[in-house]
PDB file of C-alpha atoms in Angstrom:
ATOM      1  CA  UNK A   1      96.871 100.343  98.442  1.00 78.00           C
ATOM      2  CA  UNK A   2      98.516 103.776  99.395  1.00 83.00           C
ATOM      3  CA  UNK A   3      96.268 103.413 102.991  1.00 90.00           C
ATOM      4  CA  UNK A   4      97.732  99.979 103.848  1.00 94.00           C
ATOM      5  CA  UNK A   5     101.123 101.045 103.150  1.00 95.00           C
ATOM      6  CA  UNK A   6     100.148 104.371 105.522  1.00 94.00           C
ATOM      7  CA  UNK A   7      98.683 102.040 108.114  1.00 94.00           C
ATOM      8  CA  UNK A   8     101.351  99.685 108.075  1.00 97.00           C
ATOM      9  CA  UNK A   9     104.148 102.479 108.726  1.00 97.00           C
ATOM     10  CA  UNK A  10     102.509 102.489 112.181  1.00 97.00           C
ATOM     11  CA  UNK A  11     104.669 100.669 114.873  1.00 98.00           C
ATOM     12  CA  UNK A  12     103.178  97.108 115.745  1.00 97.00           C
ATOM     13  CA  UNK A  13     102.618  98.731 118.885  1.00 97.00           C
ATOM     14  CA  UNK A  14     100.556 101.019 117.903  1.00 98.00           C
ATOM     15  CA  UNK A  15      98.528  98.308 115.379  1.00 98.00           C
ATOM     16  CA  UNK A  16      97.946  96.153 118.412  1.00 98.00           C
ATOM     17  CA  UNK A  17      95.798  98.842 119.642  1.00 98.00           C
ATOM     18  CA  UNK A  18      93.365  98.442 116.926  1.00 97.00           C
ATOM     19  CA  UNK A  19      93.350  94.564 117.050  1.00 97.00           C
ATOM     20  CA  UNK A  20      92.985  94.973 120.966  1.00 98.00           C
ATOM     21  CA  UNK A  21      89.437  96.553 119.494  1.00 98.00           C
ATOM     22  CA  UNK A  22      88.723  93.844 116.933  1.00 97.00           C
ATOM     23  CA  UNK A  23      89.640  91.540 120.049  1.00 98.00           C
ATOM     24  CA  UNK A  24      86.803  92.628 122.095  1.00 97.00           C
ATOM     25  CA  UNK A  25      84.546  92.572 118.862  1.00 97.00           C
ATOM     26  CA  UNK A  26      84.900  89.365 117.430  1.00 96.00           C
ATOM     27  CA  UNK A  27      84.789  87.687 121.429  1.00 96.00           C
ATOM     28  CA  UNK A  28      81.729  89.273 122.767  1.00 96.00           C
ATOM     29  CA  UNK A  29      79.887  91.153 120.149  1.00 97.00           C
ATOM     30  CA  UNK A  30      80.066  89.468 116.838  1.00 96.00           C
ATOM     31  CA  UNK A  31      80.947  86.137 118.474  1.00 96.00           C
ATOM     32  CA  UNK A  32      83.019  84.874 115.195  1.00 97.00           C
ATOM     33  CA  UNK A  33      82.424  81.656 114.576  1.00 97.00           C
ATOM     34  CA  UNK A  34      82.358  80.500 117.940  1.00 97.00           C
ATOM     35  CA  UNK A  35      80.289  77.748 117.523  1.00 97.00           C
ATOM     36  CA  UNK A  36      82.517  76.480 115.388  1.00 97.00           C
ATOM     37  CA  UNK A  37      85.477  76.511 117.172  1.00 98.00           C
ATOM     38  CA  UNK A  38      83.771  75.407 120.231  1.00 97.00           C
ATOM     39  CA  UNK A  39      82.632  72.347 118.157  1.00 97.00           C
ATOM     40  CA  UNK A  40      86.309  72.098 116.543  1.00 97.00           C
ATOM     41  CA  UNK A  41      88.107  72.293 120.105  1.00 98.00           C
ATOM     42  CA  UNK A  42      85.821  70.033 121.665  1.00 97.00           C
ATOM     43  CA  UNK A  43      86.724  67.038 119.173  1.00 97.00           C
ATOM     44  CA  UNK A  44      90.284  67.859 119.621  1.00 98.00           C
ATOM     45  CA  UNK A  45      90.464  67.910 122.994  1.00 98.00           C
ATOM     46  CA  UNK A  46      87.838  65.424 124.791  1.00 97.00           C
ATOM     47  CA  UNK A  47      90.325  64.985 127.476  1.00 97.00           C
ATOM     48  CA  UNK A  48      89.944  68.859 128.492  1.00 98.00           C
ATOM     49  CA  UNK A  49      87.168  70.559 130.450  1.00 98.00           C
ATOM     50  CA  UNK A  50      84.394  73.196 129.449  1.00 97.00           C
ATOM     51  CA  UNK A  51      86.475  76.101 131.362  1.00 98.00           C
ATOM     52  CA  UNK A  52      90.430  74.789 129.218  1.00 98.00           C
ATOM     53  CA  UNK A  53      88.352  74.441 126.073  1.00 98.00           C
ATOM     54  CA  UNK A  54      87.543  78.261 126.678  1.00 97.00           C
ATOM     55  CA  UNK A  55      90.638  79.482 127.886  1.00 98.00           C
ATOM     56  CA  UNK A  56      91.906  78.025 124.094  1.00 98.00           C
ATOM     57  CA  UNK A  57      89.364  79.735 122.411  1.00 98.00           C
ATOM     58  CA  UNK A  58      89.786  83.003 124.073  1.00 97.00           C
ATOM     59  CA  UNK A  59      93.562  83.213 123.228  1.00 98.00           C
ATOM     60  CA  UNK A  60      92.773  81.624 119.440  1.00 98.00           C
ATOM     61  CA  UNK A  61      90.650  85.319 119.311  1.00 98.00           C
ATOM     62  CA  UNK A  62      93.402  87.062 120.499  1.00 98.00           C
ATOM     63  CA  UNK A  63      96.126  85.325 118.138  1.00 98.00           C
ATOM     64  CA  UNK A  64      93.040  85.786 115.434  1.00 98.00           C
ATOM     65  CA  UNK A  65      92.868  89.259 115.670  1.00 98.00           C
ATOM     66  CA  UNK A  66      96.252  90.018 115.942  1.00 98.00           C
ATOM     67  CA  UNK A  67      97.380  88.332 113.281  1.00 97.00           C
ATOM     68  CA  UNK A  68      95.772  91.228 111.419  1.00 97.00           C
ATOM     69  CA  UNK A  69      97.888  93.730 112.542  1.00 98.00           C
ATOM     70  CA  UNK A  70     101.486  91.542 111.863  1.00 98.00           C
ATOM     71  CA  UNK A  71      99.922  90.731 108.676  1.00 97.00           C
ATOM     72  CA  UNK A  72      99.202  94.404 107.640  1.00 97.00           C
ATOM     73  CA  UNK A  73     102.540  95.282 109.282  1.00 98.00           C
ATOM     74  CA  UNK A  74     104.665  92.238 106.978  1.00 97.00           C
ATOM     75  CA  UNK A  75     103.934  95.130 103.750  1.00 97.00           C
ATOM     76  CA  UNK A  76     106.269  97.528 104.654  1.00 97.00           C
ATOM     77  CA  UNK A  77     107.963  96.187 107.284  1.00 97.00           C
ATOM     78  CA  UNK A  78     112.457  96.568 107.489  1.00 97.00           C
ATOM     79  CA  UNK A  79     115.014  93.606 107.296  1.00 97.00           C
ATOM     80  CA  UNK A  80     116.191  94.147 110.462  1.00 97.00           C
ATOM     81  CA  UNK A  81     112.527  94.769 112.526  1.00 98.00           C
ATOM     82  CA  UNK A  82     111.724  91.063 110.722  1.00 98.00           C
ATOM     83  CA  UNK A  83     115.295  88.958 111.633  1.00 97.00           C
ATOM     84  CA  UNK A  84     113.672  90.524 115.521  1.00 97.00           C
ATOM     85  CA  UNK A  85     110.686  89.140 114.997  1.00 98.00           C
ATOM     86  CA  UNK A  86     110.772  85.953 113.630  1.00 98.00           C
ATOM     87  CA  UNK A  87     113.510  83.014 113.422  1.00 97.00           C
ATOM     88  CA  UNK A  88     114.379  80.413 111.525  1.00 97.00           C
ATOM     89  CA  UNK A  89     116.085  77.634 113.130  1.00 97.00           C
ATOM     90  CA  UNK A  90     117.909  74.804 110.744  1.00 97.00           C
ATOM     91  CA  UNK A  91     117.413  77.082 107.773  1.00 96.00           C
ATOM     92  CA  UNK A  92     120.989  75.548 106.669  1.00 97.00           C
ATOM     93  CA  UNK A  93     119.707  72.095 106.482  1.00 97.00           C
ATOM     94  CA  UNK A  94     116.534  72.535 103.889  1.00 97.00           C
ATOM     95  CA  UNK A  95     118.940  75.145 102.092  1.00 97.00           C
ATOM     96  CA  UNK A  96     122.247  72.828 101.600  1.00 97.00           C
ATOM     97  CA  UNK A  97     119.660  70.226  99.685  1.00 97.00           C
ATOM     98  CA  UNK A  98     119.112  73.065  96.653  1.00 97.00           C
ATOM     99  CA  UNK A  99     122.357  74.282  96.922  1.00 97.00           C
ATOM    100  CA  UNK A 100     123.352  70.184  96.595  1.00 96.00           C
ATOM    101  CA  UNK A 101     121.259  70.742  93.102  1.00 95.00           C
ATOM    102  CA  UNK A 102     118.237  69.123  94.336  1.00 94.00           C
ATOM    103  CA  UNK A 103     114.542  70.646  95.410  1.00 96.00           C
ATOM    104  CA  UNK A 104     112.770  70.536  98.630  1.00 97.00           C
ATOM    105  CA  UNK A 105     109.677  70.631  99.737  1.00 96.00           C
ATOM    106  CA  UNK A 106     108.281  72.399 103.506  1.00 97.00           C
ATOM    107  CA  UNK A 107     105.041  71.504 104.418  1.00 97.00           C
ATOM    108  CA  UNK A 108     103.618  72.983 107.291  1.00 97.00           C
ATOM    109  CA  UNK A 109      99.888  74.039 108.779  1.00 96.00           C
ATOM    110  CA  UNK A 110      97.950  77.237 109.416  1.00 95.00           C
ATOM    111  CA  UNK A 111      99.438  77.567 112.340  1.00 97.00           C
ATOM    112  CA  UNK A 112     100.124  81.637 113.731  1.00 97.00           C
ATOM    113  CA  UNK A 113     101.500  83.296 112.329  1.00 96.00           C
ATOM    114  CA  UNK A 114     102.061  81.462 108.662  1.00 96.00           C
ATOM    115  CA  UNK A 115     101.841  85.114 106.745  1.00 95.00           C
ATOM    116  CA  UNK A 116     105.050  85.939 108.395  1.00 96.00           C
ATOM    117  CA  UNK A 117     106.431  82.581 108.018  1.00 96.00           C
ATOM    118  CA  UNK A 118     106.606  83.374 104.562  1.00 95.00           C
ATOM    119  CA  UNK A 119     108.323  86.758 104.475  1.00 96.00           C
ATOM    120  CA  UNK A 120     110.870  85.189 107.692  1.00 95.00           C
ATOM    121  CA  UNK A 121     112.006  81.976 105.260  1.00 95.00           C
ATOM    122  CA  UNK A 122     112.204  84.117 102.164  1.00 95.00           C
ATOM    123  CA  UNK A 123     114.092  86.662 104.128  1.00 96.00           C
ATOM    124  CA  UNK A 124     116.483  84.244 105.940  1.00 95.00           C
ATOM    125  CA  UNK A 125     117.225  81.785 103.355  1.00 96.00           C
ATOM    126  CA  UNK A 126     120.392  81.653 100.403  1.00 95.00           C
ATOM    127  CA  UNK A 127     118.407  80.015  97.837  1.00 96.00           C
ATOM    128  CA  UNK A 128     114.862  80.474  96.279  1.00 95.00           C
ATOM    129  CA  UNK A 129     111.639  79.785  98.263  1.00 95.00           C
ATOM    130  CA  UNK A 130     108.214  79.241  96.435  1.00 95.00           C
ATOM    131  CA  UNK A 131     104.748  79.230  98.131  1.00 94.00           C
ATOM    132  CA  UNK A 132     102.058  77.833  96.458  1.00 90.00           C
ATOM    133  CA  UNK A 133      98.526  79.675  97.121  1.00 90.00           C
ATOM    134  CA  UNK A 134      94.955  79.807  96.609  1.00 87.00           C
ATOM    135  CA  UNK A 135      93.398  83.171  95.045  1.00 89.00           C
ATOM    136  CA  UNK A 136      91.243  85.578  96.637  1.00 90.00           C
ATOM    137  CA  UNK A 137      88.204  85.714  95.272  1.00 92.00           C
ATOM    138  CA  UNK A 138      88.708  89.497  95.879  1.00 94.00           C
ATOM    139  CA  UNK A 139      91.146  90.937  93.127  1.00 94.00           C
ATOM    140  CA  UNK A 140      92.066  94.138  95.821  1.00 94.00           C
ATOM    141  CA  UNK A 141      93.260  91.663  98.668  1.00 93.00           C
ATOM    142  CA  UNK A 142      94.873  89.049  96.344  1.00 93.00           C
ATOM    143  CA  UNK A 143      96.855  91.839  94.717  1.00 95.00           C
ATOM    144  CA  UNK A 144      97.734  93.313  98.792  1.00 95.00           C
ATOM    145  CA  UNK A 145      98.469  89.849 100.178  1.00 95.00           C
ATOM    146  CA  UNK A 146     100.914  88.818  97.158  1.00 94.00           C
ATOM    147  CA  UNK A 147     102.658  92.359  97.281  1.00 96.00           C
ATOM    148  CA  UNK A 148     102.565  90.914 101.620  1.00 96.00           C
ATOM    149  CA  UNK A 149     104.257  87.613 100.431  1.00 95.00           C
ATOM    150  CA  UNK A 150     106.561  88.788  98.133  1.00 95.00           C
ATOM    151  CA  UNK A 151     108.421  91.954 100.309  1.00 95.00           C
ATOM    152  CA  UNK A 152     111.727  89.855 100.531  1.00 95.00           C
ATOM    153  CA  UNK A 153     111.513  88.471  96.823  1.00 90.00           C
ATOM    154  CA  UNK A 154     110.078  84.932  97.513  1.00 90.00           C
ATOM    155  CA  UNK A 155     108.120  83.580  94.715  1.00 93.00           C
ATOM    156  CA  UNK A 156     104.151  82.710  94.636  1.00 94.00           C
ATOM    157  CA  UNK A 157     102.635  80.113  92.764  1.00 92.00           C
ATOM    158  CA  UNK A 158      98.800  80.000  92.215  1.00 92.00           C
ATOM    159  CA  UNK A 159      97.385  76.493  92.957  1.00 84.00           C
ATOM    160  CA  UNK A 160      96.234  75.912  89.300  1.00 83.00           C
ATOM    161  CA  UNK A 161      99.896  76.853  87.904  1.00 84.00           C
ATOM    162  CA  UNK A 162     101.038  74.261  90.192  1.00 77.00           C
ATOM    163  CA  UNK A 163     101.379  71.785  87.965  1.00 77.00           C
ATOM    164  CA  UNK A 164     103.680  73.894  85.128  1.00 78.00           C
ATOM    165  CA  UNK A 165     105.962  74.598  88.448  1.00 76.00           C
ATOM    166  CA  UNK A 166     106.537  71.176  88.826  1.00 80.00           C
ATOM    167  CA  UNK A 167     108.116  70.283  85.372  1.00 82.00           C
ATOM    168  CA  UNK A 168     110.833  73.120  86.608  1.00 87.00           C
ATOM    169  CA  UNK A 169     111.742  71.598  90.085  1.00 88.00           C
ATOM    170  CA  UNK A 170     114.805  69.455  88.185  1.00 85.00           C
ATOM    171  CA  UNK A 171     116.131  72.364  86.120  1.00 89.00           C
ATOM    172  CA  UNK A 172     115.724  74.691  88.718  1.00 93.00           C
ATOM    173  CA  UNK A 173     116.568  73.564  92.045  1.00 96.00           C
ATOM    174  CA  UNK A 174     114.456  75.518  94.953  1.00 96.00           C
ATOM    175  CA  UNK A 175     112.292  74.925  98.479  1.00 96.00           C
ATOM    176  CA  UNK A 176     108.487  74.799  97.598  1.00 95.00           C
ATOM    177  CA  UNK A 177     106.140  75.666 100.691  1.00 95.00           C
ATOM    178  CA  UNK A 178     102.955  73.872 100.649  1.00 93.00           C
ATOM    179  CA  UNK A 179     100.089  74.907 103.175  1.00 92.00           C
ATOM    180  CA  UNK A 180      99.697  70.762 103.444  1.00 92.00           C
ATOM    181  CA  UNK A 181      96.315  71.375 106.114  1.00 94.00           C
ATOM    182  CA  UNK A 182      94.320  72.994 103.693  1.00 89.00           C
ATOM    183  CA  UNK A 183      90.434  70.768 103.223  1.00 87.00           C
ATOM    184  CA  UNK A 184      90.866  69.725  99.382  1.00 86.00           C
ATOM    185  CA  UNK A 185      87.293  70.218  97.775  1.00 81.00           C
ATOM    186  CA  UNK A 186      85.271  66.953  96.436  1.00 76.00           C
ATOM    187  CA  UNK A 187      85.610  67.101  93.112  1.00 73.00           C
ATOM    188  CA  UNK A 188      89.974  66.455  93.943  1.00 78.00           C
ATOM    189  CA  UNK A 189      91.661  63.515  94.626  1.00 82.00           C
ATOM    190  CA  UNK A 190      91.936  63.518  98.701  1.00 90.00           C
ATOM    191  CA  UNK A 191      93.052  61.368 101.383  1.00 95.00           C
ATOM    192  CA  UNK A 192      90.769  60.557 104.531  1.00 95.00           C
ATOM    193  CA  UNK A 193      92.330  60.083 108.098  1.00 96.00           C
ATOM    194  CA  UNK A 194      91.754  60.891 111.552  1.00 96.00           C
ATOM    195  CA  UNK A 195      93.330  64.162 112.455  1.00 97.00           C
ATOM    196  CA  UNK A 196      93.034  65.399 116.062  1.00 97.00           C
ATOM    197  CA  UNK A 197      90.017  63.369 116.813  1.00 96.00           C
ATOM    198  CA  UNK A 198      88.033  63.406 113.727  1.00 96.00           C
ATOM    199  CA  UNK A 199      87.953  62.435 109.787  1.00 95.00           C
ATOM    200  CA  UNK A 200      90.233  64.988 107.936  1.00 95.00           C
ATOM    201  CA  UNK A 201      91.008  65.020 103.918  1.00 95.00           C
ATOM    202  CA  UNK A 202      94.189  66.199 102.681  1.00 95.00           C
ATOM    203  CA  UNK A 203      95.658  66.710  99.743  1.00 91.00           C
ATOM    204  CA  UNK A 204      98.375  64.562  98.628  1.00 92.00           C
ATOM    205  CA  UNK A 205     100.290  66.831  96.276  1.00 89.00           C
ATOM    206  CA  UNK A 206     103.297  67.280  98.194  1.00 92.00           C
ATOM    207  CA  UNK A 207     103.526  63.075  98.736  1.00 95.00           C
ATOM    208  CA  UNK A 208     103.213  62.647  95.303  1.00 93.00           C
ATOM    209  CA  UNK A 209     106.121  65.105  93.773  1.00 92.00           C
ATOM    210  CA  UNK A 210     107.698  64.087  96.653  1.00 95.00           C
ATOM    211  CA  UNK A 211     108.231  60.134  95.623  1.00 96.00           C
ATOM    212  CA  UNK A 212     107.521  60.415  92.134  1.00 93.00           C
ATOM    213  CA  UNK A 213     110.965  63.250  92.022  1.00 94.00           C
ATOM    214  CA  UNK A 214     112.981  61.675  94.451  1.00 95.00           C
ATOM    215  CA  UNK A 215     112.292  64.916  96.753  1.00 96.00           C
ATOM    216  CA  UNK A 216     113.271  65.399 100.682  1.00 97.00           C
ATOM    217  CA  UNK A 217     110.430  66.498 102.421  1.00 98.00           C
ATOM    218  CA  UNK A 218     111.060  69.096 105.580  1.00 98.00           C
ATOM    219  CA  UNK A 219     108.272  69.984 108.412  1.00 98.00           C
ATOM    220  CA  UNK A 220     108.175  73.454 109.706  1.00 97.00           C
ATOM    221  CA  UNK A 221     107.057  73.511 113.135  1.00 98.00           C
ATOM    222  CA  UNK A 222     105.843  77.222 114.460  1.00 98.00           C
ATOM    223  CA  UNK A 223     106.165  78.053 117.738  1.00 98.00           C
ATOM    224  CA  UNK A 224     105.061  81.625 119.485  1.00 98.00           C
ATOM    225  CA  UNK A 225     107.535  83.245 121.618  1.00 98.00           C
ATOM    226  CA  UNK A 226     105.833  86.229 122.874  1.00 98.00           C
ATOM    227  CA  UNK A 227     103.342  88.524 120.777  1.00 98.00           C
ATOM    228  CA  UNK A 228     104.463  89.305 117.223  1.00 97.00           C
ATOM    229  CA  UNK A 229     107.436  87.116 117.721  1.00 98.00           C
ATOM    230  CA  UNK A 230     107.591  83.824 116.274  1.00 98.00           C
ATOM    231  CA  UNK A 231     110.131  80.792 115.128  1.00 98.00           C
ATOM    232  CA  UNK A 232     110.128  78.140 112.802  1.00 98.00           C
ATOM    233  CA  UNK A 233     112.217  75.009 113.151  1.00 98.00           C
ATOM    234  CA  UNK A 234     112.842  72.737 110.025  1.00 98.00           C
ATOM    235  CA  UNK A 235     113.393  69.111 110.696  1.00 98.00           C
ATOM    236  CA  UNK A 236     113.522  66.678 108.233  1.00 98.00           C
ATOM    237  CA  UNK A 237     110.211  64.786 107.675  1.00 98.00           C
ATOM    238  CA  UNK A 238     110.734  62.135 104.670  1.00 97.00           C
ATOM    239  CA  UNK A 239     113.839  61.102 102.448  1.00 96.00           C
ATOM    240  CA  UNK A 240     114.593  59.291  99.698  1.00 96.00           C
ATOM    241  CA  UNK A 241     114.751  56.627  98.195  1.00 95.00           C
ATOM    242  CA  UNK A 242     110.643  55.944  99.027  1.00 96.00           C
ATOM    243  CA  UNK A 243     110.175  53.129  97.340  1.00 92.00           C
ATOM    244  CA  UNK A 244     109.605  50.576 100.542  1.00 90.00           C
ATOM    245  CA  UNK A 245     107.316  53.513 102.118  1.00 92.00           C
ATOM    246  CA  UNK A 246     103.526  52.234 102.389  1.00 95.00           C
ATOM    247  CA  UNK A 247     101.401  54.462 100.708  1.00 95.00           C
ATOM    248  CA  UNK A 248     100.599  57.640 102.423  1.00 97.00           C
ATOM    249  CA  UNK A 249     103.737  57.678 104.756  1.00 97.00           C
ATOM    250  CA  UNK A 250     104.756  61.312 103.949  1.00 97.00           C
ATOM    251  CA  UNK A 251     100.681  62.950 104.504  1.00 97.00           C
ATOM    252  CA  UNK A 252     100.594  60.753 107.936  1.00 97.00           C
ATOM    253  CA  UNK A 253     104.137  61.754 109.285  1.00 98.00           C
ATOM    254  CA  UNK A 254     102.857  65.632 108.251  1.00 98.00           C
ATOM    255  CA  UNK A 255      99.872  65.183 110.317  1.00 98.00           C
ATOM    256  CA  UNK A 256     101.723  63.261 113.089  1.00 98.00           C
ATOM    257  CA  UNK A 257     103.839  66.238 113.648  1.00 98.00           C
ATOM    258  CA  UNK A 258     101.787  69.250 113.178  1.00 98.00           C
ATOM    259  CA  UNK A 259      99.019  67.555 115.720  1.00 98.00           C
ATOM    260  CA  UNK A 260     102.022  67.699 117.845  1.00 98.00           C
ATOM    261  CA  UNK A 261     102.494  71.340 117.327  1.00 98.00           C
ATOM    262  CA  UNK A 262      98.712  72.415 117.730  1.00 98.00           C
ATOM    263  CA  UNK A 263      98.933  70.690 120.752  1.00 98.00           C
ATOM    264  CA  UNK A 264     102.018  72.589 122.302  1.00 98.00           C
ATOM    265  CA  UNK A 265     100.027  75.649 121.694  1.00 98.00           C
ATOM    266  CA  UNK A 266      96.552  75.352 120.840  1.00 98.00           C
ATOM    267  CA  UNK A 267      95.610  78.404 120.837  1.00 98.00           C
ATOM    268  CA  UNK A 268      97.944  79.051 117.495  1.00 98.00           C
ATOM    269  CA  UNK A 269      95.659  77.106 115.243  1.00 98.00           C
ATOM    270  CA  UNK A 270      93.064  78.240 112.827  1.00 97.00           C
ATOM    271  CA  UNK A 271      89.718  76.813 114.564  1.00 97.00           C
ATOM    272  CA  UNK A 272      87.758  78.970 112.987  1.00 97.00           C
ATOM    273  CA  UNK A 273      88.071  77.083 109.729  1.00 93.00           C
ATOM    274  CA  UNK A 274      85.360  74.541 109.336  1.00 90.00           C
ATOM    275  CA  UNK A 275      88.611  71.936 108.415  1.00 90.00           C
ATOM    276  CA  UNK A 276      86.280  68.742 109.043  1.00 89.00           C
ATOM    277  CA  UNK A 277      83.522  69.100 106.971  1.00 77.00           C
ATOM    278  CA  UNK A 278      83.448  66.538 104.533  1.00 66.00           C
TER     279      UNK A 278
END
């Protein structure tokens, strides 16, 4: 741990210079995954040609790899180097709803950079903020990325206490971030829809807590302003009271809008994830 907090007093700057490395790695030497992202990209976007479809993939390397850097950078990182770096527009609106006495939920997607999303929002906001996460299978690098997460006090949730948070949402009024993208294994209860292009399955935790409590639902949309700066936008996705919605409303208005944020900057979006296999 004591090397990752030496690394990460670096200036970004000077981290970039590594990832420039892993840059040229992962694109012409190891070739990560590039077959699948060149499979990925080419479902999502039929309507592009062979030389766009590369021009995405190039720049998804170079948001990759840097990534890397902001991430390792997010563990020791100040207040004020943060506010710089990343902002949080309509923070007020998914805060007044707790402060009201009532919980929220954010769902967004892993879109670039989400690891800083989490330190900006905990940062930035007046009330608490809860992620909920899956554990590394690697007890080093869960223990690094939670001590990541939790620089500017927000609270992290493992997936399988997800449940005993729940009961706590009425008594303790608080935004709960849910990663609402992630490819639920078979053995869960999933949803199947089209998502850019293809069959997708998502979870439907978030929908359910969401009507069954009475819960507002907010979308974060991330947008990249230049590299290693970055800003999220809350807008309201879903209100209550649900009970004319059709059944999946809240999963298909998620997907609706975070389709249309992959597609203002595709390169942003984690193609190296093999998110359609069933």
């Amino acid at each position: 741990m004591f090397f990752f907090r030496l690394l990460s007093r670096l200036p970004l700057s000077v981290l970039y210079l590594f990832t420039d490395v892993l840059y040229l790695l992962a694109r012409f030497v190891i070739r990560y995954r590039k077959n699948v992202i060149e499979e990925n990209l080419r479902f999502a976007f039929p309507e592009l040609n062979e030389l766009e479809r590369k021009t995405i993939r190039n720049r998804f390397y170079r948001n990759f790899t840097d990534t890397f850097a902001e991430t390792i950078k997010m563990l020791t990182i100040s207040e004020k180097e943060l506010r710089q770096r990343f902002q949080v527009v309509n923070q007020e609106a998914i805060d007044g709803e707790v402060l009201a006495g009532k919980s929220a939920l954010m769902m967004a997607g892993h879109i670039f950079n989400w690891e800083m999303a989490i330190l900006g929002v905990a940062l930035q906001t007046k009330v608490t903020a809860e992620t909920v996460y899956l554990k590394l299978n690697n007890p080093f690098f869960n223990r690094l990325m939670l001590e990541i997460r939790t620089h500017f006090g927000g609270v992290m949730t493992e997936k399988k206490d997800f449940r005993k948070s729940m009961i706590s949402l009425r008594s303790e009024p608080r935004i709960l971030h849910l990663a609402a993208d992630q490819r639920p294994p078979g053995k869960e209860k999933r949803y199947q829809r089209l998502f850019m292009n293809r069959p997708a399955y998502f979870f439907e935790g978030g929908e359910f807590m969401a009507k069954r409590m009475g819960l507002p639902v907010f979308f974060g949309k991330i947008t990249k302003l230049k590299r290693g700066h970055y800003r999220m936008e809350f807008s309201k996705l879903a209100e209550p009271p649900y009970e004319q919605d059709a059944p999946h409303s809240i999963t298909d208005e998620f997907c609706r809008r975070l389709e249309e944020n992959i597609r203002n900057q595709p390169e942003l979006y984690l193609w190296s994830h093999k998110r359609w296999k069933v």
